[in-house]
Coordinates of C-alpha atoms in Angstrom, one line a residue:
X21 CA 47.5 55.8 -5.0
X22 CA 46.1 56.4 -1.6
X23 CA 46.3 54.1 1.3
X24 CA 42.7 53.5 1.4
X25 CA 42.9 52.6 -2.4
X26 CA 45.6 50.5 -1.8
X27 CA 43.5 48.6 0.7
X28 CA 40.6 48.5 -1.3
X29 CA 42.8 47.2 -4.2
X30 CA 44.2 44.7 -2.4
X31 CA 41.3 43.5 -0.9
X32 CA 39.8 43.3 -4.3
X33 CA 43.1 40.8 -5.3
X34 CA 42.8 38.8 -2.4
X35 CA 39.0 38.4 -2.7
X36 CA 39.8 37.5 -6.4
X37 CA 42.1 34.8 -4.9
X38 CA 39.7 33.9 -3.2
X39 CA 37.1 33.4 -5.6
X40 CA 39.2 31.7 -7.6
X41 CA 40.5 29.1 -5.2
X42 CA 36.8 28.4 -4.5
X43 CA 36.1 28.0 -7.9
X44 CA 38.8 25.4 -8.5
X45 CA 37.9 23.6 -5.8
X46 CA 34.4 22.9 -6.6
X47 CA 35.8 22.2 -9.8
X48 CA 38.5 19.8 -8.8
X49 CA 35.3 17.9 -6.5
X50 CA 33.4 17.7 -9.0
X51 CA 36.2 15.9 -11.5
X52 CA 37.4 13.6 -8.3
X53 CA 35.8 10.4 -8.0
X54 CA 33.0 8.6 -6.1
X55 CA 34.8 7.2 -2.6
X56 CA 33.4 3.3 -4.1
X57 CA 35.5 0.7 -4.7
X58 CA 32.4 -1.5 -6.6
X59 CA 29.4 -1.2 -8.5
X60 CA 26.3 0.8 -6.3
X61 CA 23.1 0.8 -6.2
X62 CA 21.8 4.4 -5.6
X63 CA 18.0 4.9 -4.4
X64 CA 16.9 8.7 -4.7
X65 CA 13.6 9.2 -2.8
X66 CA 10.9 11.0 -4.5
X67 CA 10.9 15.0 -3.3
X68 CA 14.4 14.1 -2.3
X69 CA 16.3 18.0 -1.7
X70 CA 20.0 19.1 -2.6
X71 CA 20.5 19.0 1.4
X72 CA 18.9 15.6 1.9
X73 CA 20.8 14.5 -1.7
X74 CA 24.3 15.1 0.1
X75 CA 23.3 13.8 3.8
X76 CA 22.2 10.6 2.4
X77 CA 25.5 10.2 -0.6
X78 CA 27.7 11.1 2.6
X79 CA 25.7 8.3 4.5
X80 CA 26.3 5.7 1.7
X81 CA 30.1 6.8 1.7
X82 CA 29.5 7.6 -2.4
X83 CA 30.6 11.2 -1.4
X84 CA 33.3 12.6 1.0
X85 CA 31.8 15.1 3.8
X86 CA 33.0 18.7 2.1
X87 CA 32.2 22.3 1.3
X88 CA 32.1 22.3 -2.2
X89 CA 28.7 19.8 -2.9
X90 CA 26.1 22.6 -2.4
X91 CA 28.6 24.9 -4.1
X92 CA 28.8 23.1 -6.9
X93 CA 25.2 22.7 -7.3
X94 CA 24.7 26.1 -6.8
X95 CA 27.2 27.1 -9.8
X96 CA 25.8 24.1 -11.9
X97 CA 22.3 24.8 -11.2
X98 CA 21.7 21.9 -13.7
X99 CA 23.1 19.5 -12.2
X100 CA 21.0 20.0 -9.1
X101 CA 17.6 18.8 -11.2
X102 CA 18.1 15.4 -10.1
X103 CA 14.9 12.8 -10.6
X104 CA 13.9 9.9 -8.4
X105 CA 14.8 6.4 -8.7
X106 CA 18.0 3.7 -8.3
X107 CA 21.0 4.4 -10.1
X108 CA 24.0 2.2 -11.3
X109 CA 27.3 4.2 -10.0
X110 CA 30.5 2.7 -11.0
X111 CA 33.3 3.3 -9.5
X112 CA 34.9 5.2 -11.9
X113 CA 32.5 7.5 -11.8
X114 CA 33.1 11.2 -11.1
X115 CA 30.9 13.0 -8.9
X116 CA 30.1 15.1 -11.7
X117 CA 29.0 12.4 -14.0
X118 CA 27.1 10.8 -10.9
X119 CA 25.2 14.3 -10.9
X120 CA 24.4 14.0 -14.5
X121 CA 23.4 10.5 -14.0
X122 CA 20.9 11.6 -11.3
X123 CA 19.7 14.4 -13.8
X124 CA 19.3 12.2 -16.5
X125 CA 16.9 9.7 -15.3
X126 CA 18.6 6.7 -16.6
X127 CA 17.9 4.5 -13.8
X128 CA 19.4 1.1 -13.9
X129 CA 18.3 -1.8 -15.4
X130 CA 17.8 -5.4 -14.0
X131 CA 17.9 -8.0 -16.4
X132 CA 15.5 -11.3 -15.6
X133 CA 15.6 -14.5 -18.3
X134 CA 12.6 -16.6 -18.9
X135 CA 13.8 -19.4 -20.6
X136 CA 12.2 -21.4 -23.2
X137 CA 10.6 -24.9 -21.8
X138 CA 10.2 -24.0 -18.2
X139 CA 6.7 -23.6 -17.0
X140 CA 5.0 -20.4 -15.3
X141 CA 5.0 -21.5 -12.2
X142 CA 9.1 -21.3 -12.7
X143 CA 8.5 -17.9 -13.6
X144 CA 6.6 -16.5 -10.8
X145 CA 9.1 -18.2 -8.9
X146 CA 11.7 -15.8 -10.2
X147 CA 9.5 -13.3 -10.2
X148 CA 9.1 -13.3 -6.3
X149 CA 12.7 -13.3 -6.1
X150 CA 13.9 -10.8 -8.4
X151 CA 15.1 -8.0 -6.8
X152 CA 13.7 -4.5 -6.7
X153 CA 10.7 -5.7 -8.6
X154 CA 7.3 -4.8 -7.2
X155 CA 5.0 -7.9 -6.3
X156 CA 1.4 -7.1 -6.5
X157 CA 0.3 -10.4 -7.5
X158 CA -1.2 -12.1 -4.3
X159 CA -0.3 -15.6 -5.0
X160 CA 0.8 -17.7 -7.7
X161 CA -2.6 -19.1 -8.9
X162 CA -3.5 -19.1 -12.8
X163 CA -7.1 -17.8 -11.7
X164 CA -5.1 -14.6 -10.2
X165 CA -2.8 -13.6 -12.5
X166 CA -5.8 -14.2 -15.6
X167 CA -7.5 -11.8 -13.9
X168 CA -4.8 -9.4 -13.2
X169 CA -4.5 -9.5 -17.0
X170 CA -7.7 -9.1 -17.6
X171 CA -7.7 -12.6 -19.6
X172 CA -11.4 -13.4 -19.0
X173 CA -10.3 -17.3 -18.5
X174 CA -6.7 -19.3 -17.9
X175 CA -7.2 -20.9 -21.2
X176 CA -4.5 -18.0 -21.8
X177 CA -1.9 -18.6 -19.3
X178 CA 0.2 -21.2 -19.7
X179 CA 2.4 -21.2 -22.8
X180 CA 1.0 -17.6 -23.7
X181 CA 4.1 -15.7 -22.6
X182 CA 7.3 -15.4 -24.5
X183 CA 10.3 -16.6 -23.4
X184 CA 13.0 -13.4 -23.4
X185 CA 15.1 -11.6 -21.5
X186 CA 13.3 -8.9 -20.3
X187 CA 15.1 -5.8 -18.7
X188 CA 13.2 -3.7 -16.0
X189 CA 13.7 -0.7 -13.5
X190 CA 13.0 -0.7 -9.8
X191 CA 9.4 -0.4 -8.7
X192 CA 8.4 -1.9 -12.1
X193 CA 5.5 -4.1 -11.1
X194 CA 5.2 -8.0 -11.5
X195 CA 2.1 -7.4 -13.9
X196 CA 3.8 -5.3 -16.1
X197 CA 6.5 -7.6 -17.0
X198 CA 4.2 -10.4 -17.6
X199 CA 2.1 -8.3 -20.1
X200 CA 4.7 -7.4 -21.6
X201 CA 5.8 -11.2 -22.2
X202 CA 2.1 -12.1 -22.8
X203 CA 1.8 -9.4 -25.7
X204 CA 4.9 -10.5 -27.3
X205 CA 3.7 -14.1 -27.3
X206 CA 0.1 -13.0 -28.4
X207 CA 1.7 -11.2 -31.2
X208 CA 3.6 -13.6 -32.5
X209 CA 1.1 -16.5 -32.0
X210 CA -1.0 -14.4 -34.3
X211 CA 1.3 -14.0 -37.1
X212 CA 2.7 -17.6 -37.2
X213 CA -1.0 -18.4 -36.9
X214 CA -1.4 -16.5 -40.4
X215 CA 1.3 -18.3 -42.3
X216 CA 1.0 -21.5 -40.9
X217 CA 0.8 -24.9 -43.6
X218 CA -2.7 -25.5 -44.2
X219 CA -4.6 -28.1 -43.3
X220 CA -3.0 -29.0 -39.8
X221 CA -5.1 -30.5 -37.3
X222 CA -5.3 -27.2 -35.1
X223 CA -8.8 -25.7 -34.4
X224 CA -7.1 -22.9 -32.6
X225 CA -4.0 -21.1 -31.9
X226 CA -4.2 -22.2 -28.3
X227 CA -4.0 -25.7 -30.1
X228 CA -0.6 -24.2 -32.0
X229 CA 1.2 -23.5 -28.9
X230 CA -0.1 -26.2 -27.0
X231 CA 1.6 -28.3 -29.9
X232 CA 4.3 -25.6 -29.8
X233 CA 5.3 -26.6 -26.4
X234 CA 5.5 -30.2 -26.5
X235 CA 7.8 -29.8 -29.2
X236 CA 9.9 -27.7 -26.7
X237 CA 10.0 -30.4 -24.1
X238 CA 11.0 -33.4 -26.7
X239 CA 14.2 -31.1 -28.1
X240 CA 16.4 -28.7 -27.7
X241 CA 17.9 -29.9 -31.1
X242 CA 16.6 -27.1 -34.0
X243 CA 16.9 -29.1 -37.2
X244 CA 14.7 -31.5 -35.1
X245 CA 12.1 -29.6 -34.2
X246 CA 10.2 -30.1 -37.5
X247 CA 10.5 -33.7 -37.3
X248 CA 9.5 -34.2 -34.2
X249 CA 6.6 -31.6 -35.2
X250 CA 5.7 -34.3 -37.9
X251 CA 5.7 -37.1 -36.0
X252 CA 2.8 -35.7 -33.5
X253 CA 1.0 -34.4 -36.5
X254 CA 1.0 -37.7 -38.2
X255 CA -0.5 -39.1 -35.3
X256 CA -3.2 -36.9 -34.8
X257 CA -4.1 -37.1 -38.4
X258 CA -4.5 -40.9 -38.0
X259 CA -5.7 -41.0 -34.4
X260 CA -2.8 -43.0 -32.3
X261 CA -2.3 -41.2 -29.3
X262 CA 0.6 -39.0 -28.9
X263 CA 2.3 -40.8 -26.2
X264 CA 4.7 -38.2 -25.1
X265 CA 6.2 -38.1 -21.4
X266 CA 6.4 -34.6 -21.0
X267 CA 2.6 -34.1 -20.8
X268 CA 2.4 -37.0 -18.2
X269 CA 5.0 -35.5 -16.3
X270 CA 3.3 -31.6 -16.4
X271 CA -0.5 -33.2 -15.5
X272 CA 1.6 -35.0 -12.3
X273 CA 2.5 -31.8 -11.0
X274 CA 4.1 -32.1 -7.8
X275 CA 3.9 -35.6 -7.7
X276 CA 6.5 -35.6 -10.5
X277 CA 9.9 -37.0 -8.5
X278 CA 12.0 -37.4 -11.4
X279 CA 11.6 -40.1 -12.8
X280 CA 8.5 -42.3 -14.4
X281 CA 7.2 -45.5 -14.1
X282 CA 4.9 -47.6 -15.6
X283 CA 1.7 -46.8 -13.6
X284 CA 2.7 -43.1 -13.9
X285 CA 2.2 -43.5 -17.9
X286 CA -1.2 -45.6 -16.9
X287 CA -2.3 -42.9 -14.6
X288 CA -5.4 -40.7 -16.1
X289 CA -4.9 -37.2 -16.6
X290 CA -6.2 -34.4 -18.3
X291 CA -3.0 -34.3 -19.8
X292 CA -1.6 -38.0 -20.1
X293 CA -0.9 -38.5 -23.8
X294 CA -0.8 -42.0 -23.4
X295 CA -4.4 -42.0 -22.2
X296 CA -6.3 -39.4 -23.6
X297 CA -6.5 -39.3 -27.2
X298 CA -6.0 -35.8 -28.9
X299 CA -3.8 -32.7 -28.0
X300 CA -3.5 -32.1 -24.3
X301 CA -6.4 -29.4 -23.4
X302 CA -3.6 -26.5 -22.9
X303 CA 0.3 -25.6 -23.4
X304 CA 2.8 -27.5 -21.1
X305 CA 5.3 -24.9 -20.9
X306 CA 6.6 -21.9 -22.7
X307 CA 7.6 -22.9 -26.5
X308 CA 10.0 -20.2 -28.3
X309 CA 9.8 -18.7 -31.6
X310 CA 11.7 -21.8 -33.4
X311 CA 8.9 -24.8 -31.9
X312 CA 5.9 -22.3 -32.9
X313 CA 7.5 -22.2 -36.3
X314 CA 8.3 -26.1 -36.3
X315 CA 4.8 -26.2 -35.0
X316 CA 3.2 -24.2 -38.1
X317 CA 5.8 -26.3 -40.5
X318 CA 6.3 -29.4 -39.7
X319 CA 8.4 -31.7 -42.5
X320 CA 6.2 -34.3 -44.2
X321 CA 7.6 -37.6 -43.2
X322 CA 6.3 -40.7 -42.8
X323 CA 7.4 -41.2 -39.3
X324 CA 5.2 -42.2 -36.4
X325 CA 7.8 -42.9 -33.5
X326 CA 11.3 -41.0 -32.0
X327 CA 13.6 -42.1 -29.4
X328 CA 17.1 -40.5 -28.2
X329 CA 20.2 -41.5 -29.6
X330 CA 22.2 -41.5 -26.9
X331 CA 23.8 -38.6 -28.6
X332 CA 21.9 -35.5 -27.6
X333 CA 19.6 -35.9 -30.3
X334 CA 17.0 -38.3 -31.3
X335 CA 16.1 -41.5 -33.8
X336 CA 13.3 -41.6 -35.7
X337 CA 11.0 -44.3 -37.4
X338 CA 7.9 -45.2 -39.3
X339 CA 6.9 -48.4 -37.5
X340 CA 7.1 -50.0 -34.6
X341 CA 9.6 -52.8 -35.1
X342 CA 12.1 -50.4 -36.2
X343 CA 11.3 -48.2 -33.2
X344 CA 12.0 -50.9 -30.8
X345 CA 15.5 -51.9 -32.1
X346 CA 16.2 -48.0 -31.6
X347 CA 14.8 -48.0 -28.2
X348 CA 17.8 -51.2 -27.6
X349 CA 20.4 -49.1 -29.6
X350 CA 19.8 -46.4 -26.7
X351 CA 19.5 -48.6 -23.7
X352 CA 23.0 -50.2 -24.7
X353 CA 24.5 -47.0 -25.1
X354 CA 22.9 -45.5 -21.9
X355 CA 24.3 -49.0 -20.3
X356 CA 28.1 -48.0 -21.9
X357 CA 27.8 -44.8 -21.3
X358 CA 27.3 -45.5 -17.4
X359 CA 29.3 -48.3 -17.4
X360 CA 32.3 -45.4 -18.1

C-alpha cells in the first residue's frame, strides 16, 4: 500500500471514528434526561423554529446548552415536527420523549370541578381564576353569557349546566367550557324529561330542574333525595307553600350573611318559598344527575314536612304536630352537641 493510500485509509478510519462518536453522542442526548427536578409547563409558540425551539428549552433550563440538539433533529427529522401549545414534562422525561411529546400534540390538560349545589355565579368565579383558560366573557352577568350562548333568554342559565369535572387545554375559551356543560345538562334534562312519573306538577323542564335544584340544596343524603322530592311535590299538589330556606337565601343574594332570621323568611322575593306560592320562577343552583332523577321520581309518601336530625340526615312527617316535636328532637341535640 502506498503512503498516500495509507493516508487516505486512515483518514477514512478516523473520519469513521468520528462519525461514530458523533453519532453516539446525539444518541446518548437524546436518552439523558430533561435538567427538571419537577413537573413543567412548556408553552411552544405558534411558527416556533428548531433554532428558536432550543434557545427558548435552554432558557427554561429543560435542556443543557450542547452540540447535539440540532444534530439530533437533523438525524431524527421526525422529531423536529413539533406543534404548538403547553406541554406537561416530567422530570423523568428524556429529551427524546420530550421531542415526541412536542410532535405528538398531546398538550396538557387542566382539570376544573363544578360541583353539584353551588350556583353560577361560583362558577364564573372559578372560571376567571383558572389558569391558562381564555376569558372572553366580559363580565359575569346572566344577560352576557345567554347571549354568548346564543340562549335567546336567561330563563336557561341558572341550573342549566352540569355539574362535572371538565378537563381543558390552554387557550380553551371560557365559552367553550360552559357549552360544553350547558349541552350535557340540556341533554340529560331532556331524557329524564322523557321518562319522568306522570302526572307531576311540572309544566316544563325548566320547572324539573328548578325542582331538581332545591332538592340539591335540602340533601346531600341520596336515599333521601326522593323523599324530600315527595314532600315538595305533595305540597304543590295541595297548594301549601313550599317553605324551603334555600330559595330565601338564593333570592337574598348578597344580602345573605349566613345566617336567617325571621324577617328574612317574611321578606318578599321572587324566590321566597315562604311567600310566594308555587315553584320558584327558575333553578337555584346546579342539581346533579341523582336530584333530576329524584326530581322525575319522587316516592309516594304521605309526608308534608322534614327537619334535620342532628345526624347528617333528615326527619320526616305528615303533620305538623309531629314536625314540631322533631324540630325540639334537633334543637336538643344541636344544644348537646355544642354543649360538647
Amino acid at each position: 500500500m502506498t503512503k498516500t493510500r495509507k493516508i487516505i485509509a486512515g483518514a477514512i478510519v478516523i473520519l469513521a471514528l468520528i462519525i461514530a462518536t458523533c453519532y453516539w453522542q446525539i444518541r446518548q442526548f437524546a436518552a439523558s434526561p430533561l435538567t427538571i427536578n419537577q413537573e413543567t409547563l412548556f408553552t411552544l409558540p405558534a411558527g416556533t423554529g428548531r433554532v428558536a425551539l432550543e434557545a427558548q428549552l435552554v432558557e427554561q433550563k429543560i435542556v443543557p446548552p450542547t452540540l447535539w440538539f440540532g444534530a439530533l433533529l437533523k438525524l431524527e427529522p421526525e422529531l423536529a415536527k413539533f406543534k404548538a401549545g403547553t406541554y406537561r414534562l416530567s422530570k423523568a422525561m428524556t429529551v427524546r420523549e420530550m421531542l415526541e411529546l412536542l410532535a405528538s400534540g398531546k398538550e396538557a390538560q387542566f382539570p376544573i370541578r363544578f360541583v353539584e349545589g353551588t350556583r353560577l355565579q361560583e362558577w364564573l368565579a372559578q372560571l376567571r381564576a383558572a389558569p391558562y383558560l381564555k376569558h372572553t366573557l366580559e363580565d359575569d352577568q346572566f344577560t352576557t353569557l345567554a347571549q354568548a350562548l346564543q340562549l335567546g333568554s336567561t330563563d336557561g342559565v341558572e341550573g342549566w349546566f352540569y355539574p362535572d369535572t371538565y378537563l381543558y387545554t390552554a387557550n380553551t375559551s371560557d365559552i367553550a367550557l360552559l357549552k360544553r356543560a350547558h349541552q350535557r345538562m340540556v341533554t340529560l334534562v331532556d331524557s329524564i324529561w322523557q321518562e319522568k312519573m306522570d302526572d307531576l306538577p311540572y309544566k316544563t323542564q325548566n320547572d324539573l330542574v328548578t325542582m331538581a335544584s332545591i332538592i340539591e340544596k335540602e340533601t346531600a343524603v341520596n336515599d333521601e333525595r326522593s323523599k324530600v322530592a315527595s314532600v315538595f311535590i305533595n305540597r304543590l299538589r295541595l297548594g301549601m307553600r313550599l317553605q324551603t330556606d334555600p330559595t330565601v337565601i338564593y333570592g337574598m343574594g348578597d344580602k345573605y350573611n349566613g345566617s336567617l332570621t325571621r324577617a328574612d323568611l317574611e321578606t318578599p322575593t321572587a324566590y321566597n318559598t315562604y311567600v310566594i306560592s308555587g315553584l320558584p320562577p327558575g333553578p337555584i343552583a346546579m342539581p346533579g344527575k341523582a336530584s333530576l332523577d329524584a326530581a322525575a321520581h319522587p316516592l309516594k309518601t304521605n309526608y308534608l314536612y322534614f327537619v334535620a336530625d342532628g345526624k347528617g340526615g333528615h326527619t320526616f312527617t305528615t303533620n305538623l304536630a309531629s314536625h314540631n316535636r322533631a324540630v325540639q328532637v334537633y334543637r336538643q341535640a344541636l344544644k348537646e352537641k355544642n354543649e360538647q
